[in-house]
XYZ file of N, CA and C in Angstrom:
429
model
N 135.046 122.689 175.889
C 136.502 122.195 175.588
C 136.363 120.936 176.752
N 135.401 120.885 177.284
C 135.570 119.281 178.660
C 135.134 118.312 176.798
N 134.715 118.904 175.725
C 134.365 117.895 174.843
C 135.986 117.224 174.713
N 136.802 118.440 174.088
C 138.318 118.039 173.226
C 138.553 116.897 174.506
N 139.210 117.440 176.105
C 139.507 116.760 176.485
C 138.969 115.190 176.716
N 137.513 115.600 176.333
C 137.653 113.997 176.023
C 138.309 112.816 175.134
N 137.491 113.835 174.169
C 138.123 113.548 173.202
C 140.098 113.149 172.897
N 140.763 114.034 173.300
C 142.152 113.797 173.676
C 141.969 112.316 174.060
N 141.396 112.741 175.043
C 141.525 111.198 175.586
C 141.447 110.072 175.044
N 140.474 109.992 174.472
C 140.468 109.109 173.082
C 141.199 108.791 172.231
N 141.922 109.816 171.865
C 142.599 109.984 170.523
C 144.452 109.068 171.523
N 144.575 109.831 173.235
C 145.511 108.494 173.342
C 145.133 107.574 174.203
N 144.199 106.584 173.780
C 143.653 105.220 174.683
C 143.972 104.447 173.088
N 143.959 104.686 171.624
C 144.382 104.564 170.173
C 145.516 103.371 170.455
N 146.073 104.573 170.732
C 147.872 103.645 170.317
C 147.858 102.936 172.022
N 147.802 103.545 172.931
C 147.727 102.473 173.980
C 147.230 101.409 173.414
N 145.392 101.170 173.019
C 144.991 99.627 172.777
C 145.225 98.959 172.282
N 145.928 99.935 171.341
C 146.908 99.158 170.154
C 147.767 98.120 170.805
N 148.795 98.742 171.644
C 150.086 98.865 171.721
C 149.514 97.129 172.892
N 148.854 97.032 173.885
C 148.376 96.260 174.708
C 147.761 95.341 173.833
N 146.384 95.690 173.250
C 146.254 93.709 172.494
C 147.290 93.042 171.763
N 147.749 94.320 171.301
C 149.264 93.721 170.192
C 150.322 92.699 171.286
N 150.172 93.275 172.446
C 151.301 92.474 173.834
C 150.430 91.665 174.162
N 149.143 90.976 173.797
C 148.152 89.683 174.867
C 148.290 89.048 173.446
N 148.015 89.928 172.834
C 148.384 88.673 171.083
C 148.915 87.581 170.893
N 150.392 88.772 171.017
C 151.949 87.589 171.389
C 151.872 86.622 172.066
N 151.154 87.322 173.659
C 151.089 86.327 175.044
C 150.600 85.137 174.808
N 149.661 85.511 174.326
C 148.408 83.990 174.561
C 148.874 83.339 172.882
N 149.648 84.021 171.454
C 149.321 83.788 170.458
C 149.030 84.133 169.950
N 147.891 84.647 170.162
C 146.788 84.737 168.725
C 146.088 85.870 168.622
N 146.051 86.955 167.911
C 145.082 88.307 167.785
C 143.820 88.155 168.078
N 144.017 86.581 167.608
C 141.861 87.442 167.323
C 141.830 86.810 168.483
N 141.851 85.988 169.577
C 141.665 85.659 171.183
C 141.675 87.058 171.352
N 143.177 87.843 171.207
C 143.401 89.147 171.937
C 141.188 89.833 171.671
N 141.869 89.902 170.624
C 140.732 90.324 169.850
C 138.760 90.283 170.831
N 138.882 89.230 170.876
C 138.171 89.147 171.264
C 138.073 89.386 173.084
N 138.318 88.491 173.218
C 139.146 89.521 175.175
C 138.469 90.678 175.274
N 139.084 91.560 174.580
C 138.915 93.356 174.330
C 137.597 93.809 173.799
N 136.793 92.373 173.321
C 135.673 92.560 172.801
C 135.116 92.540 173.737
N 134.850 91.411 174.642
C 133.957 91.445 175.961
C 134.025 92.116 176.764
N 135.498 92.541 177.643
C 135.602 94.334 178.610
C 135.088 95.031 178.214
N 135.088 95.243 177.008
C 134.398 96.229 175.957
C 132.773 96.451 175.848
N 132.052 94.742 175.857
C 130.996 95.141 175.953
C 130.289 95.359 177.157
N 130.656 94.608 178.584
C 130.559 94.783 179.734
C 131.037 96.806 180.111
N 131.969 96.859 179.732
C 131.589 97.966 179.904
C 130.220 99.145 179.835
N 130.327 99.172 178.075
C 129.473 99.373 177.654
C 127.925 99.204 177.599
N 127.712 97.853 178.589
C 126.353 97.722 178.851
C 126.445 98.674 180.659
N 127.410 98.405 181.322
C 126.979 99.151 182.368
C 127.028 99.849 181.993
N 127.652 100.901 181.525
C 127.046 102.222 180.938
C 125.234 102.966 179.971
N 125.446 102.030 179.997
C 124.350 102.156 178.836
C 122.408 102.130 179.573
N 122.944 101.004 180.511
C 121.681 100.395 181.628
C 121.820 101.444 182.389
N 123.227 102.577 183.127
C 123.548 103.235 184.311
C 123.172 104.975 183.684
N 122.814 105.089 181.721
C 122.390 106.277 181.804
C 121.209 106.245 180.704
N 120.925 105.032 179.312
C 119.705 104.981 179.438
C 119.377 104.199 178.669
N 118.226 102.989 179.778
C 118.236 101.504 179.830
C 116.942 101.555 178.383
N 115.929 102.887 178.578
C 115.170 102.423 177.266
C 115.531 102.400 176.067
N 116.827 103.081 175.351
C 117.460 102.926 174.371
C 116.923 101.838 173.388
N 117.462 100.414 174.292
C 117.631 99.417 173.565
C 116.316 99.086 172.833
N 115.045 99.145 174.153
C 114.381 98.939 173.341
C 113.375 99.910 171.348
N 114.575 100.852 171.228
C 114.510 101.434 169.775
C 115.179 101.279 168.723
N 115.992 99.854 169.255
C 116.960 99.279 168.385
C 116.592 99.406 166.557
N 115.117 98.612 167.584
C 114.716 98.584 166.048
C 114.001 99.212 164.656
N 113.666 100.069 165.171
C 113.456 101.435 164.269
C 114.852 102.396 163.822
N 116.360 102.188 164.017
C 117.568 102.394 163.517
C 117.415 101.709 162.308
N 117.854 102.449 161.037
C 118.645 102.160 160.413
C 119.412 100.556 159.932
N 119.090 99.749 159.509
C 120.405 98.579 159.353
C 121.803 98.737 159.347
N 122.254 99.869 158.276
C 122.975 99.996 157.948
C 123.974 100.543 159.488
N 123.471 101.095 159.949
C 124.095 102.162 161.076
C 125.005 101.191 162.248
N 124.486 99.597 161.865
C 125.438 98.334 163.086
C 126.239 98.116 162.156
N 126.492 98.699 160.995
C 127.735 98.111 160.159
C 129.347 98.983 161.000
N 128.757 100.086 162.038
C 129.549 100.785 162.618
C 130.799 99.382 163.137
N 129.860 98.450 164.319
C 130.338 97.235 165.356
C 131.570 96.448 163.511
N 130.905 96.499 162.800
C 132.579 95.527 161.701
C 133.416 96.262 161.558
N 133.011 97.965 161.364
C 134.326 98.647 161.457
C 135.250 98.387 162.562
N 134.945 98.419 163.891
C 135.470 98.213 164.327
C 136.462 97.290 164.972
N 135.518 95.790 164.961
C 135.976 94.488 164.704
C 136.691 95.123 163.765
N 136.967 95.258 162.582
C 138.427 95.023 161.503
C 140.099 96.077 162.411
N 139.140 97.363 162.748
C 139.721 98.285 163.524
C 141.096 97.097 164.637
N 140.344 96.369 165.400
C 140.847 96.076 166.384
C 141.472 94.389 165.904
N 140.668 93.462 165.271
C 141.224 93.202 164.353
C 143.064 92.751 163.761
N 142.851 94.737 163.399
C 143.680 94.947 162.346
C 145.122 94.853 162.815
N 144.602 95.792 163.863
C 145.833 96.848 164.856
C 146.418 95.401 165.806
N 146.034 94.496 166.428
C 146.025 93.402 167.184
C 147.395 93.062 166.541
N 147.289 92.851 164.638
C 147.297 90.753 164.349
C 148.472 92.470 164.183
N 149.207 93.357 162.728
C 149.492 94.800 162.382
C 150.818 95.476 162.899
N 149.665 95.497 164.333
C 151.052 96.518 165.323
C 152.175 95.906 165.605
N 152.127 94.341 166.009
C 153.573 93.557 166.551
C 154.464 93.351 165.208
N 153.869 93.615 164.037
C 154.838 94.063 162.713
C 155.653 95.299 162.321
N 154.470 96.220 162.272
C 155.602 96.875 161.667
C 155.197 98.190 163.214
N 155.510 97.903 164.168
C 155.043 98.356 165.546
C 153.879 99.556 165.333
N 153.678 99.977 166.873
C 152.796 100.189 166.799
C 152.042 101.605 166.185
N 153.512 102.738 166.216
C 153.584 104.122 166.128
C 153.446 103.918 164.557
N 154.181 103.087 164.048
C 153.810 103.220 162.231
C 152.120 102.594 161.903
N 151.838 102.028 162.880
C 150.312 101.324 162.651
C 148.943 102.212 162.946
N 149.535 102.808 163.796
C 148.213 103.836 164.463
C 148.572 105.478 162.502
N 149.387 105.526 162.624
C 150.469 106.283 161.289
C 149.122 106.073 160.297
N 148.948 105.138 159.766
C 148.325 104.746 158.112
C 147.266 105.539 158.934
N 146.074 104.839 160.316
C 145.480 104.638 161.163
C 144.475 106.511 161.031
N 146.009 107.199 161.655
C 145.452 108.718 161.415
C 145.002 109.073 160.660
N 146.511 108.199 159.229
C 146.078 108.874 157.503
C 144.244 108.752 157.324
N 144.479 107.037 157.249
C 143.114 106.747 156.999
C 141.954 107.765 157.306
N 142.230 108.480 158.879
C 140.374 108.889 159.338
C 140.753 110.663 159.350
N 142.008 110.470 158.487
C 141.601 111.964 157.709
C 141.087 112.462 157.131
N 141.319 111.563 156.171
C 141.124 110.983 155.557
C 139.532 110.857 154.830
N 138.885 109.520 155.695
C 137.870 109.806 156.130
C 136.991 110.438 156.176
N 137.218 111.730 157.448
C 136.561 112.337 158.484
C 136.406 113.666 157.329
N 137.745 113.713 156.123
C 137.200 114.991 155.415
C 135.955 114.778 155.105
N 135.452 113.878 154.008
C 135.114 112.865 153.075
C 133.859 112.875 153.823
N 133.204 112.483 155.272
C 132.139 112.651 155.608
C 131.502 113.949 155.605
N 132.598 115.605 156.520
C 132.175 115.949 156.455
C 131.680 117.080 155.160
N 132.383 117.409 154.764
C 132.337 117.299 152.632
C 131.099 116.904 152.383
N 130.871 115.982 152.901
C 129.588 114.774 151.889
C 128.294 115.252 152.503
N 128.732 115.121 153.807
C 127.294 115.259 155.059
C 126.810 113.288 155.292
N 127.768 112.908 154.752
C 127.727 111.211 155.184
C 127.682 111.010 156.348
N 126.153 110.330 156.218
C 125.514 109.281 157.971
C 125.186 110.651 158.253
N 124.615 111.688 157.867
C 123.218 112.736 158.221
C 124.661 113.545 159.287
N 125.940 113.077 159.150
C 127.138 114.394 159.511
C 126.841 116.142 159.505
N 127.532 116.862 160.397
C 127.103 117.900 159.558
C 127.813 118.851 158.551
N 127.340 119.442 157.523
C 128.347 120.011 156.533
C 129.738 120.472 156.730
N 130.391 120.033 156.016
C 131.741 121.609 156.998
C 132.636 120.710 155.388
N 132.485 122.129 154.158
C 133.317 121.769 152.761
C 134.231 121.756 153.210
N 135.240 121.024 152.345
C 137.159 120.748 152.378
C 137.012 121.812 150.969
N 137.140 123.396 152.295
C 137.866 124.153 151.290
C 139.187 124.195 151.346
N 139.999 125.411 150.411
C 141.639 124.905 150.142
C 142.042 125.184 151.177
N 141.984 125.784 151.790
C 142.438 126.170 153.522
C 142.601 124.636 154.694
N 141.214 124.343 154.082
C 141.177 122.963 154.851
C 141.428 122.242 154.354
N 141.585 121.505 153.041
C 142.395 120.363 152.380
C 144.132 120.841 153.294
N 144.738 122.299 153.148
C 145.917 122.640 153.399
C 146.253 121.873 154.823
N 145.164 122.023 155.341
C 145.266 121.820 157.349
C 145.910 120.207 157.591
N 144.771 119.928 156.600
C 144.777 117.805 157.001
C 145.916 117.415 156.377
N 146.260 118.479 155.216
C 148.108 117.789 154.229
C 148.745 118.207 155.618
N 148.748 119.037 155.968
C 149.321 119.455 157.099
C 150.018 117.797 158.194
N 148.476 118.447 158.333
C 148.849 117.110 159.755
C 148.915 116.092 159.328
N 148.789 115.339 158.135
C 149.165 113.933 157.529
C 150.849 113.966 157.504
N 151.112 115.181 157.010
C 152.642 115.341 157.167
C 153.443 115.730 158.565
N 152.649 115.619 159.252
C 153.205 116.072 160.367
C 153.027 114.412 161.842
N 152.137 114.320 160.846
C 152.104 112.410 162.087
C 153.501 111.930 160.871
N 153.427 112.121 159.631
C 154.347 110.877 158.816
C 155.807 110.990 159.354
N 155.509 112.500 159.344
C 157.540 113.098 160.461
C 157.100 112.691 161.576
N 156.314 112.623 162.844
C 156.952 112.025 163.642
C 157.542 110.542 163.433
N 156.845 109.440 162.542
C 157.422 108.107 162.823
C 158.915 107.787 161.575
N 159.712 108.889 161.570
C 160.831 108.809 160.413
C 161.023 108.629 162.039
N 163.382 108.287 161.393
C 163.990 107.193 162.486
C 164.438 109.159 162.479
């Protein structure tokens, strides 16, 4: 249950992050600078946690497959795009499309066991549940 709670808080953080960074981008006049500030703060926090919990892990970075570093590119794409687009279409609408993309990608990753993920086949029941979640997210965005 504690893992679910942590992930629930992470999910709450996504639209809050979008709203805060979109507002910062508007105030300073640059989504890219707002994203850079976000990454600087995030780097500082992550570095403190890394040093406190697993300082030896940095020494093993050279053995990690290089494609695993693409996660950083995806985070940058997410932050830059949400900071730029949320003020235009609204945080709720922007996050709707993010959630829809997450549902699709998560189903594919689990079904095929991509990136060493635990395999969880996309059954008809599971596909119906994902579709129901997508419809639910869509309904929350209708006026």
